[in-house]
Amino acid sequence: MSLLDSLGSLLGGNQSEGAGSLVSVAGQLIQQAGGVQGLVDKLQHHGLGDAVQSWIGTGANQAISGDELSQVLQKTGLDTVVNNAAGKLGVDPGQLIGQLAQVLPHAVDHATPDGEVPAGGAGGFDLSLLGGLAEKLLAAKTG
């Protein structure tokens, strides 16, 4: 079962709705972290620097596990974003973190198309930067 299949079944909807919901949660997570730079800083500070740099760079994205992401989110207080989203979506937070660990590399990669973190400091994150990511993930799955 693919990432989008499993999320779609978790949410009781179709793949498109699942992808959209997951991208939305990833966007909320980035926003609460203080934007892409804030998230990058937090992940780097907690031992995921090599993976994060691969997401920003123009090469292949290095994977992280749900456990690795969960540890960072707990240490930085960002686990509340996932817990709140899981409650709204009616899914287990652990399952949602596992799905986020698969989508977050794509979200950061998508938000850094030129291999650089966008300027703008930690003042926020424009969720429109993730526009089209759900469709891109679906296209990659079906292509």
Short mmCIF file of N, CA, C and O in Angstrom, two decimals:
data_model
loop_
_atom_site.label_atom_id
_atom_site.label_comp_id
_atom_site.label_asym_id
_atom_site.label_seq_id
_atom_site.Cartn_x
_atom_site.Cartn_y
_atom_site.Cartn_z
N MET A 1 0.85 -1.18 0.00
CA MET A 1 0.00 0.00 0.00
C MET A 1 0.89 1.24 0.00
O MET A 1 1.82 1.34 0.79
N SER A 2 0.58 2.17 -0.88
CA SER A 2 1.39 3.37 -0.98
C SER A 2 1.05 4.35 0.13
O SER A 2 0.04 4.21 0.83
N LEU A 3 1.88 5.37 0.24
CA LEU A 3 1.67 6.46 1.20
C LEU A 3 0.28 7.04 1.05
O LEU A 3 -0.46 7.19 2.01
N LEU A 4 -0.09 7.39 -0.18
CA LEU A 4 -1.38 8.05 -0.39
C LEU A 4 -2.54 7.08 -0.23
O LEU A 4 -3.60 7.48 0.26
N ASP A 5 -2.36 5.82 -0.61
CA ASP A 5 -3.40 4.82 -0.38
C ASP A 5 -3.67 4.68 1.11
O ASP A 5 -4.81 4.68 1.55
N SER A 6 -2.59 4.55 1.88
CA SER A 6 -2.76 4.33 3.31
C SER A 6 -3.36 5.55 3.99
O SER A 6 -4.21 5.42 4.87
N LEU A 7 -2.97 6.75 3.57
CA LEU A 7 -3.57 7.94 4.18
C LEU A 7 -5.02 8.06 3.76
O LEU A 7 -5.87 8.38 4.59
N GLY A 8 -5.31 7.78 2.50
CA GLY A 8 -6.70 7.83 2.05
C GLY A 8 -7.56 6.87 2.85
O GLY A 8 -8.66 7.22 3.27
N SER A 9 -7.06 5.67 3.11
CA SER A 9 -7.84 4.71 3.88
C SER A 9 -7.92 5.12 5.35
O SER A 9 -8.94 4.91 6.00
N LEU A 10 -6.85 5.71 5.88
CA LEU A 10 -6.88 6.21 7.26
C LEU A 10 -7.97 7.25 7.44
O LEU A 10 -8.67 7.27 8.44
N LEU A 11 -8.10 8.13 6.44
CA LEU A 11 -9.05 9.23 6.54
C LEU A 11 -10.42 8.85 6.01
O LEU A 11 -11.35 9.64 6.08
N GLY A 12 -10.54 7.66 5.46
CA GLY A 12 -11.81 7.23 4.92
C GLY A 12 -12.18 7.97 3.64
O GLY A 12 -13.34 8.05 3.27
N GLY A 13 -11.20 8.53 2.97
CA GLY A 13 -11.46 9.28 1.74
C GLY A 13 -10.63 8.75 0.61
O GLY A 13 -10.10 7.65 0.67
N ASN A 14 -10.55 9.55 -0.44
CA ASN A 14 -9.75 9.11 -1.59
C ASN A 14 -8.32 9.62 -1.47
O ASN A 14 -7.99 10.37 -0.56
N GLN A 15 -7.49 9.22 -2.41
CA GLN A 15 -6.07 9.59 -2.37
C GLN A 15 -5.88 11.10 -2.44
O GLN A 15 -5.03 11.65 -1.76
N SER A 16 -6.66 11.75 -3.28
CA SER A 16 -6.52 13.20 -3.44
C SER A 16 -6.81 13.93 -2.13
O SER A 16 -6.07 14.82 -1.73
N GLU A 17 -7.89 13.52 -1.46
CA GLU A 17 -8.22 14.14 -0.17
C GLU A 17 -7.13 13.84 0.86
O GLU A 17 -6.75 14.71 1.63
N GLY A 18 -6.64 12.59 0.85
CA GLY A 18 -5.59 12.20 1.79
C GLY A 18 -4.33 13.00 1.56
O GLY A 18 -3.72 13.50 2.50
N ALA A 19 -3.93 13.14 0.30
CA ALA A 19 -2.73 13.91 -0.02
C ALA A 19 -2.90 15.36 0.38
O ALA A 19 -1.99 15.96 0.95
N GLY A 20 -4.06 15.92 0.09
CA GLY A 20 -4.31 17.32 0.45
C GLY A 20 -4.26 17.53 1.95
O GLY A 20 -3.69 18.51 2.43
N SER A 21 -4.86 16.61 2.70
CA SER A 21 -4.85 16.71 4.16
C SER A 21 -3.43 16.60 4.71
O SER A 21 -3.04 17.34 5.60
N LEU A 22 -2.68 15.66 4.18
CA LEU A 22 -1.32 15.44 4.65
C LEU A 22 -0.43 16.64 4.32
O LEU A 22 0.36 17.08 5.16
N VAL A 23 -0.56 17.18 3.13
CA VAL A 23 0.21 18.37 2.75
C VAL A 23 -0.19 19.54 3.64
O VAL A 23 0.66 20.33 4.07
N SER A 24 -1.47 19.64 3.96
CA SER A 24 -1.94 20.71 4.84
C SER A 24 -1.30 20.59 6.23
O SER A 24 -0.86 21.59 6.81
N VAL A 25 -1.23 19.38 6.76
CA VAL A 25 -0.60 19.17 8.08
C VAL A 25 0.89 19.51 8.00
O VAL A 25 1.44 20.15 8.89
N ALA A 26 1.55 19.10 6.91
CA ALA A 26 2.97 19.43 6.74
C ALA A 26 3.15 20.95 6.71
O ALA A 26 4.08 21.49 7.32
N GLY A 27 2.25 21.64 6.02
CA GLY A 27 2.30 23.10 5.96
C GLY A 27 2.12 23.72 7.34
O GLY A 27 2.82 24.67 7.70
N GLN A 28 1.17 23.20 8.11
CA GLN A 28 0.96 23.70 9.47
C GLN A 28 2.20 23.50 10.33
O GLN A 28 2.57 24.37 11.12
N LEU A 29 2.82 22.35 10.16
CA LEU A 29 4.03 22.04 10.92
C LEU A 29 5.15 23.02 10.57
O LEU A 29 5.81 23.56 11.46
N ILE A 30 5.33 23.27 9.28
CA ILE A 30 6.36 24.23 8.84
C ILE A 30 6.03 25.61 9.37
O ILE A 30 6.90 26.32 9.87
N GLN A 31 4.76 25.99 9.30
CA GLN A 31 4.34 27.31 9.76
C GLN A 31 4.61 27.47 11.26
O GLN A 31 5.17 28.49 11.69
N GLN A 32 4.24 26.48 12.06
CA GLN A 32 4.44 26.56 13.50
C GLN A 32 5.92 26.53 13.89
O GLN A 32 6.30 27.04 14.94
N ALA A 33 6.74 25.95 13.04
CA ALA A 33 8.19 25.89 13.31
C ALA A 33 8.86 27.23 13.01
O ALA A 33 10.03 27.41 13.33
N GLY A 34 8.12 28.15 12.39
CA GLY A 34 8.71 29.44 12.04
C GLY A 34 9.14 29.49 10.59
O GLY A 34 10.10 30.18 10.24
N GLY A 35 8.46 28.74 9.75
CA GLY A 35 8.80 28.71 8.33
C GLY A 35 9.80 27.61 8.03
O GLY A 35 10.19 26.83 8.90
N VAL A 36 10.18 27.55 6.76
CA VAL A 36 11.11 26.51 6.33
C VAL A 36 12.41 26.61 7.11
O VAL A 36 12.93 25.60 7.59
N GLN A 37 12.93 27.82 7.27
CA GLN A 37 14.20 27.98 7.99
C GLN A 37 14.07 27.52 9.44
O GLN A 37 14.96 26.86 9.97
N GLY A 38 12.96 27.84 10.08
CA GLY A 38 12.74 27.41 11.46
C GLY A 38 12.71 25.90 11.58
O GLY A 38 13.32 25.32 12.49
N LEU A 39 12.01 25.24 10.66
CA LEU A 39 11.95 23.79 10.68
C LEU A 39 13.32 23.19 10.41
O LEU A 39 13.74 22.25 11.10
N VAL A 40 14.01 23.73 9.42
CA VAL A 40 15.35 23.25 9.09
C VAL A 40 16.25 23.35 10.32
O VAL A 40 16.96 22.41 10.66
N ASP A 41 16.23 24.49 10.99
CA ASP A 41 17.06 24.69 12.18
C ASP A 41 16.74 23.65 13.26
O ASP A 41 17.65 23.08 13.87
N LYS A 42 15.45 23.43 13.50
CA LYS A 42 15.06 22.48 14.54
C LYS A 42 15.50 21.05 14.20
O LYS A 42 16.02 20.34 15.04
N LEU A 43 15.29 20.66 12.96
CA LEU A 43 15.68 19.30 12.56
C LEU A 43 17.20 19.13 12.59
O LEU A 43 17.70 18.09 13.03
N GLN A 44 17.93 20.15 12.14
CA GLN A 44 19.39 20.08 12.17
C GLN A 44 19.90 20.00 13.60
O GLN A 44 20.79 19.22 13.91
N HIS A 45 19.33 20.81 14.47
CA HIS A 45 19.75 20.85 15.87
C HIS A 45 19.54 19.51 16.58
O HIS A 45 20.24 19.19 17.54
N HIS A 46 18.59 18.73 16.09
CA HIS A 46 18.27 17.46 16.74
C HIS A 46 18.72 16.25 15.92
O HIS A 46 18.12 15.18 16.00
N GLY A 47 19.79 16.43 15.14
CA GLY A 47 20.47 15.30 14.52
C GLY A 47 20.02 14.89 13.12
O GLY A 47 20.47 13.86 12.63
N LEU A 48 19.15 15.65 12.48
CA LEU A 48 18.70 15.27 11.15
C LEU A 48 19.25 16.20 10.07
O LEU A 48 18.66 16.34 8.99
N GLY A 49 20.38 16.80 10.35
CA GLY A 49 20.98 17.79 9.44
C GLY A 49 21.27 17.26 8.05
O GLY A 49 20.98 17.92 7.05
N ASP A 50 21.85 16.07 7.95
CA ASP A 50 22.18 15.51 6.64
C ASP A 50 20.92 15.29 5.80
O ASP A 50 20.88 15.60 4.61
N ALA A 51 19.89 14.74 6.45
CA ALA A 51 18.64 14.50 5.73
C ALA A 51 18.03 15.81 5.26
O ALA A 51 17.64 15.94 4.09
N VAL A 52 17.98 16.79 6.14
CA VAL A 52 17.37 18.08 5.79
C VAL A 52 18.12 18.76 4.66
O VAL A 52 17.51 19.31 3.75
N GLN A 53 19.43 18.69 4.68
CA GLN A 53 20.21 19.30 3.60
C GLN A 53 19.92 18.63 2.27
O GLN A 53 19.90 19.29 1.22
N SER A 54 19.65 17.33 2.30
CA SER A 54 19.31 16.64 1.05
C SER A 54 17.95 17.11 0.52
O SER A 54 17.73 17.14 -0.68
N TRP A 55 17.04 17.47 1.41
CA TRP A 55 15.73 17.96 0.98
C TRP A 55 15.84 19.32 0.32
O TRP A 55 15.14 19.62 -0.63
N ILE A 56 16.73 20.15 0.87
CA ILE A 56 16.92 21.51 0.34
C ILE A 56 17.69 21.46 -0.97
O ILE A 56 17.36 22.18 -1.91
N GLY A 57 18.69 20.61 -1.03
CA GLY A 57 19.53 20.51 -2.21
C GLY A 57 18.75 20.00 -3.41
O GLY A 57 17.57 19.64 -3.33
N THR A 58 19.43 19.92 -4.51
CA THR A 58 18.76 19.54 -5.76
C THR A 58 18.86 18.04 -6.05
O THR A 58 18.32 17.59 -7.05
N GLY A 59 19.50 17.28 -5.20
CA GLY A 59 19.62 15.84 -5.40
C GLY A 59 18.46 15.09 -4.79
O GLY A 59 17.41 15.65 -4.47
N ALA A 60 18.65 13.79 -4.60
CA ALA A 60 17.61 12.93 -4.02
C ALA A 60 17.38 13.27 -2.55
O ALA A 60 18.31 13.68 -1.84
N ASN A 61 16.14 13.12 -2.11
CA ASN A 61 15.78 13.38 -0.73
C ASN A 61 16.06 12.17 0.14
O ASN A 61 15.60 11.07 -0.15
N GLN A 62 16.83 12.38 1.21
CA GLN A 62 17.12 11.32 2.16
C GLN A 62 15.89 11.10 3.05
O GLN A 62 15.27 12.05 3.50
N ALA A 63 15.55 9.86 3.29
CA ALA A 63 14.39 9.52 4.11
C ALA A 63 14.70 9.67 5.60
O ALA A 63 15.85 9.55 6.02
N ILE A 64 13.64 9.93 6.36
CA ILE A 64 13.72 9.86 7.82
C ILE A 64 12.59 8.94 8.28
O ILE A 64 11.61 8.75 7.58
N SER A 65 12.75 8.40 9.46
CA SER A 65 11.71 7.51 9.99
C SER A 65 10.70 8.31 10.80
O SER A 65 10.97 9.42 11.25
N GLY A 66 9.56 7.69 10.99
CA GLY A 66 8.55 8.30 11.84
C GLY A 66 9.06 8.49 13.26
O GLY A 66 8.76 9.49 13.92
N ASP A 67 9.86 7.53 13.74
CA ASP A 67 10.42 7.64 15.09
C ASP A 67 11.37 8.83 15.21
O ASP A 67 11.35 9.55 16.21
N GLU A 68 12.22 9.02 14.18
CA GLU A 68 13.14 10.17 14.20
C GLU A 68 12.36 11.48 14.22
O GLU A 68 12.67 12.39 15.00
N LEU A 69 11.35 11.57 13.37
CA LEU A 69 10.55 12.80 13.33
C LEU A 69 9.81 13.00 14.64
O LEU A 69 9.77 14.11 15.17
N SER A 70 9.25 11.94 15.18
CA SER A 70 8.52 12.02 16.44
C SER A 70 9.40 12.55 17.57
O SER A 70 8.98 13.41 18.35
N GLN A 71 10.64 12.06 17.65
CA GLN A 71 11.55 12.53 18.69
C GLN A 71 11.81 14.02 18.57
O GLN A 71 11.81 14.74 19.57
N VAL A 72 12.05 14.50 17.34
CA VAL A 72 12.32 15.93 17.14
C VAL A 72 11.08 16.74 17.49
O VAL A 72 11.17 17.77 18.17
N LEU A 73 9.91 16.29 17.05
CA LEU A 73 8.68 17.03 17.33
C LEU A 73 8.42 17.12 18.82
O LEU A 73 8.01 18.17 19.32
N GLN A 74 8.68 16.03 19.55
CA GLN A 74 8.49 16.05 21.00
C GLN A 74 9.46 17.01 21.67
O GLN A 74 9.09 17.76 22.57
N LYS A 75 10.72 16.99 21.24
CA LYS A 75 11.74 17.84 21.85
C LYS A 75 11.51 19.32 21.58
O LYS A 75 11.94 20.17 22.35
N THR A 76 10.84 19.63 20.46
CA THR A 76 10.65 21.03 20.08
C THR A 76 9.24 21.54 20.37
O THR A 76 8.94 22.69 20.11
N GLY A 77 8.38 20.67 20.91
CA GLY A 77 7.02 21.07 21.21
C GLY A 77 6.09 21.10 20.00
O GLY A 77 4.94 21.50 20.12
N LEU A 78 6.60 20.68 18.84
CA LEU A 78 5.78 20.69 17.64
C LEU A 78 4.85 19.47 17.54
O LEU A 78 4.02 19.40 16.64
N ASP A 79 4.99 18.55 18.49
CA ASP A 79 4.11 17.38 18.48
C ASP A 79 2.65 17.77 18.69
O ASP A 79 1.75 17.05 18.26
N THR A 80 2.41 18.94 19.30
CA THR A 80 1.03 19.39 19.48
C THR A 80 0.34 19.64 18.14
O THR A 80 -0.86 19.42 18.02
N VAL A 81 1.10 20.09 17.15
CA VAL A 81 0.53 20.31 15.81
C VAL A 81 0.01 18.99 15.26
O VAL A 81 -1.12 18.90 14.76
N VAL A 82 0.81 17.95 15.38
CA VAL A 82 0.42 16.63 14.87
C VAL A 82 -0.72 16.06 15.70
O VAL A 82 -1.68 15.51 15.14
N ASN A 83 -0.65 16.19 17.01
CA ASN A 83 -1.72 15.66 17.87
C ASN A 83 -3.05 16.34 17.57
O ASN A 83 -4.08 15.67 17.49
N ASN A 84 -3.03 17.65 17.39
CA ASN A 84 -4.26 18.39 17.07
C ASN A 84 -4.80 17.97 15.71
O ASN A 84 -6.00 17.75 15.54
N ALA A 85 -3.91 17.86 14.72
CA ALA A 85 -4.33 17.45 13.38
C ALA A 85 -4.88 16.03 13.40
O ALA A 85 -5.91 15.74 12.76
N ALA A 86 -4.21 15.14 14.12
CA ALA A 86 -4.67 13.75 14.20
C ALA A 86 -6.07 13.69 14.81
O ALA A 86 -6.92 12.94 14.35
N GLY A 87 -6.29 14.51 15.85
CA GLY A 87 -7.61 14.55 16.47
C GLY A 87 -8.68 15.03 15.50
O GLY A 87 -9.77 14.45 15.42
N LYS A 88 -8.37 16.07 14.74
CA LYS A 88 -9.34 16.59 13.76
C LYS A 88 -9.60 15.61 12.64
O LYS A 88 -10.72 15.52 12.13
N LEU A 89 -8.56 14.87 12.22
CA LEU A 89 -8.69 13.92 11.13
C LEU A 89 -9.20 12.56 11.60
O LEU A 89 -9.54 11.72 10.77
N GLY A 90 -9.20 12.34 12.91
CA GLY A 90 -9.65 11.06 13.44
C GLY A 90 -8.69 9.91 13.19
O GLY A 90 -9.12 8.78 12.95
N VAL A 91 -7.39 10.22 13.22
CA VAL A 91 -6.38 9.18 13.01
C VAL A 91 -5.43 9.14 14.20
O VAL A 91 -5.36 10.07 15.00
N ASP A 92 -4.68 8.07 14.31
CA ASP A 92 -3.69 7.92 15.38
C ASP A 92 -2.51 8.85 15.11
O ASP A 92 -2.00 8.86 13.98
N PRO A 93 -2.06 9.61 16.11
CA PRO A 93 -0.92 10.52 15.91
C PRO A 93 0.34 9.80 15.42
O PRO A 93 1.08 10.33 14.59
N GLY A 94 0.58 8.58 15.89
CA GLY A 94 1.75 7.83 15.45
C GLY A 94 1.70 7.51 13.97
O GLY A 94 2.71 7.58 13.27
N GLN A 95 0.51 7.15 13.49
CA GLN A 95 0.36 6.88 12.06
C GLN A 95 0.56 8.16 11.25
O GLN A 95 1.18 8.13 10.19
N LEU A 96 0.01 9.27 11.75
CA LEU A 96 0.14 10.54 11.04
C LEU A 96 1.61 10.96 10.98
O LEU A 96 2.08 11.41 9.93
N ILE A 97 2.35 10.78 12.05
CA ILE A 97 3.78 11.12 12.05
C ILE A 97 4.52 10.26 11.04
O ILE A 97 5.39 10.74 10.32
N GLY A 98 4.18 8.98 10.97
CA GLY A 98 4.81 8.10 9.99
C GLY A 98 4.56 8.59 8.57
O GLY A 98 5.47 8.58 7.72
N GLN A 99 3.34 9.06 8.29
CA GLN A 99 3.02 9.59 6.97
C GLN A 99 3.74 10.92 6.73
O GLN A 99 4.26 11.17 5.64
N LEU A 100 3.80 11.75 7.77
CA LEU A 100 4.50 13.04 7.64
C LEU A 100 5.99 12.84 7.37
O LEU A 100 6.58 13.62 6.63
N ALA A 101 6.57 11.81 7.97
CA ALA A 101 7.99 11.54 7.74
C ALA A 101 8.25 11.25 6.27
O ALA A 101 9.36 11.50 5.78
N GLN A 102 7.25 10.75 5.57
CA GLN A 102 7.39 10.47 4.15
C GLN A 102 7.11 11.70 3.29
O GLN A 102 7.69 11.86 2.22
N VAL A 103 6.21 12.57 3.75
CA VAL A 103 5.82 13.74 2.95
C VAL A 103 6.67 14.97 3.24
O VAL A 103 6.92 15.77 2.34
N LEU A 104 7.15 15.12 4.47
CA LEU A 104 7.92 16.31 4.83
C LEU A 104 9.14 16.54 3.94
O LEU A 104 9.39 17.69 3.53
N PRO A 105 9.89 15.51 3.57
CA PRO A 105 11.00 15.75 2.64
C PRO A 105 10.54 16.37 1.32
O PRO A 105 11.17 17.29 0.80
N HIS A 106 9.39 15.91 0.82
CA HIS A 106 8.85 16.47 -0.42
C HIS A 106 8.38 17.91 -0.22
O HIS A 106 8.55 18.75 -1.10
N ALA A 107 7.78 18.18 0.95
CA ALA A 107 7.29 19.53 1.23
C ALA A 107 8.44 20.53 1.29
O ALA A 107 8.38 21.62 0.70
N VAL A 108 9.51 20.17 2.00
CA VAL A 108 10.66 21.07 2.10
C VAL A 108 11.33 21.21 0.74
O VAL A 108 11.68 22.32 0.32
N ASP A 109 11.46 20.11 0.02
CA ASP A 109 12.03 20.14 -1.32
C ASP A 109 11.20 21.05 -2.24
O ASP A 109 11.75 21.86 -2.99
N HIS A 110 9.88 20.92 -2.15
CA HIS A 110 8.97 21.72 -2.97
C HIS A 110 9.07 23.21 -2.63
O HIS A 110 8.97 24.06 -3.51
N ALA A 111 9.29 23.51 -1.34
CA ALA A 111 9.38 24.91 -0.89
C ALA A 111 10.76 25.52 -1.12
O ALA A 111 10.96 26.71 -0.91
N THR A 112 11.72 24.70 -1.55
CA THR A 112 13.08 25.17 -1.81
C THR A 112 13.51 24.75 -3.21
O THR A 112 14.50 24.04 -3.38
N PRO A 113 12.79 25.20 -4.24
CA PRO A 113 13.04 24.70 -5.60
C PRO A 113 14.41 25.05 -6.16
O PRO A 113 14.91 24.35 -7.04
N ASP A 114 15.02 26.09 -5.67
CA ASP A 114 16.33 26.49 -6.18
C ASP A 114 17.47 25.99 -5.32
O ASP A 114 18.61 26.43 -5.45
N GLY A 115 17.17 25.08 -4.39
CA GLY A 115 18.20 24.53 -3.53
C GLY A 115 18.60 25.46 -2.40
O GLY A 115 19.65 25.28 -1.79
N GLU A 116 17.74 26.44 -2.11
CA GLU A 116 18.00 27.39 -1.02
C GLU A 116 16.72 27.62 -0.25
O GLU A 116 15.63 27.64 -0.82
N VAL A 117 16.87 27.83 1.07
CA VAL A 117 15.73 28.16 1.90
C VAL A 117 15.28 29.57 1.53
O VAL A 117 16.10 30.48 1.43
N PRO A 118 13.97 29.77 1.29
CA PRO A 118 13.49 31.09 0.90
C PRO A 118 13.75 32.14 1.99
O PRO A 118 13.70 31.83 3.17
N ALA A 119 14.05 33.35 1.55
CA ALA A 119 14.26 34.45 2.47
C ALA A 119 12.94 34.79 3.14
O ALA A 119 11.88 34.41 2.67
N GLY A 120 13.01 35.51 4.20
CA GLY A 120 11.79 35.90 4.88
C GLY A 120 11.87 35.64 6.37
O GLY A 120 10.97 35.96 7.11
N GLY A 121 12.97 35.08 6.80
CA GLY A 121 13.18 34.88 8.23
C GLY A 121 12.21 33.88 8.82
O GLY A 121 11.60 33.09 8.13
N ALA A 122 12.04 33.97 10.13
CA ALA A 122 11.19 33.03 10.84
C ALA A 122 9.82 33.62 11.10
O ALA A 122 9.08 33.15 11.93
N GLY A 123 9.46 34.68 10.39
CA GLY A 123 8.21 35.37 10.64
C GLY A 123 6.98 34.62 10.19
O GLY A 123 5.87 35.03 10.48
N GLY A 124 7.11 33.57 9.48
CA GLY A 124 5.94 32.83 9.04
C GLY A 124 6.24 32.01 7.81
O GLY A 124 7.36 31.98 7.32
N PHE A 125 5.22 31.39 7.31
CA PHE A 125 5.37 30.52 6.16
C PHE A 125 4.15 30.71 5.28
O PHE A 125 3.02 30.65 5.74
N ASP A 126 4.38 30.94 4.02
CA ASP A 126 3.30 31.12 3.06
C ASP A 126 2.87 29.73 2.59
O ASP A 126 3.60 29.07 1.85
N LEU A 127 1.69 29.31 3.03
CA LEU A 127 1.22 27.97 2.68
C LEU A 127 1.05 27.79 1.18
O LEU A 127 1.04 26.67 0.69
N SER A 128 0.95 28.88 0.44
CA SER A 128 0.81 28.75 -1.01
C SER A 128 2.06 28.15 -1.64
O SER A 128 2.02 27.65 -2.76
N LEU A 129 3.19 28.18 -0.91
CA LEU A 129 4.41 27.55 -1.42
C LEU A 129 4.23 26.05 -1.63
O LEU A 129 4.94 25.44 -2.42
N LEU A 130 3.26 25.48 -0.91
CA LEU A 130 3.02 24.04 -1.05
C LEU A 130 1.90 23.75 -2.05
O LEU A 130 1.53 22.60 -2.24
N GLY A 131 1.39 24.79 -2.68
CA GLY A 131 0.36 24.61 -3.69
C GLY A 131 0.84 23.66 -4.77
O GLY A 131 1.94 23.79 -5.28
N GLY A 132 0.03 22.71 -5.10
CA GLY A 132 0.38 21.76 -6.15
C GLY A 132 1.16 20.55 -5.66
O GLY A 132 1.37 19.61 -6.42
N LEU A 133 1.60 20.54 -4.40
CA LEU A 133 2.39 19.41 -3.93
C LEU A 133 1.56 18.13 -3.89
O LEU A 133 2.04 17.07 -4.29
N ALA A 134 0.32 18.21 -3.44
CA ALA A 134 -0.52 17.01 -3.40
C ALA A 134 -0.68 16.43 -4.80
O ALA A 134 -0.55 15.21 -4.99
N GLU A 135 -0.91 17.30 -5.77
CA GLU A 135 -1.05 16.83 -7.15
C GLU A 135 0.25 16.22 -7.66
O GLU A 135 0.25 15.22 -8.36
N LYS A 136 1.36 16.84 -7.28
CA LYS A 136 2.67 16.32 -7.68
C LYS A 136 2.92 14.93 -7.09
O LYS A 136 3.41 14.03 -7.77
N LEU A 137 2.55 14.75 -5.82
CA LEU A 137 2.71 13.44 -5.19
C LEU A 137 1.81 12.40 -5.86
O LEU A 137 2.22 11.27 -6.07
N LEU A 138 0.58 12.80 -6.18
CA LEU A 138 -0.32 11.88 -6.86
C LEU A 138 0.20 11.53 -8.25
O LEU A 138 0.14 10.39 -8.69
N ALA A 139 0.72 12.53 -8.96
CA ALA A 139 1.26 12.30 -10.31
C ALA A 139 2.45 11.34 -10.25
O ALA A 139 2.60 10.47 -11.10
N ALA A 140 3.30 11.52 -9.24
CA ALA A 140 4.48 10.66 -9.11
C ALA A 140 4.04 9.22 -8.83
O ALA A 140 4.67 8.27 -9.29
N LYS A 141 2.96 9.06 -8.09
CA LYS A 141 2.47 7.73 -7.76
C LYS A 141 1.90 7.05 -9.00
O LYS A 141 2.09 5.86 -9.21
N THR A 142 1.17 7.80 -9.83
CA THR A 142 0.51 7.19 -10.98
C THR A 142 1.37 7.18 -12.22
O THR A 142 1.06 6.51 -13.19
N GLY A 143 2.50 7.95 -12.19
CA GLY A 143 3.34 8.07 -13.37
C GLY A 143 4.35 7.01 -13.55
O GLY A 143 4.55 6.04 -12.99
#
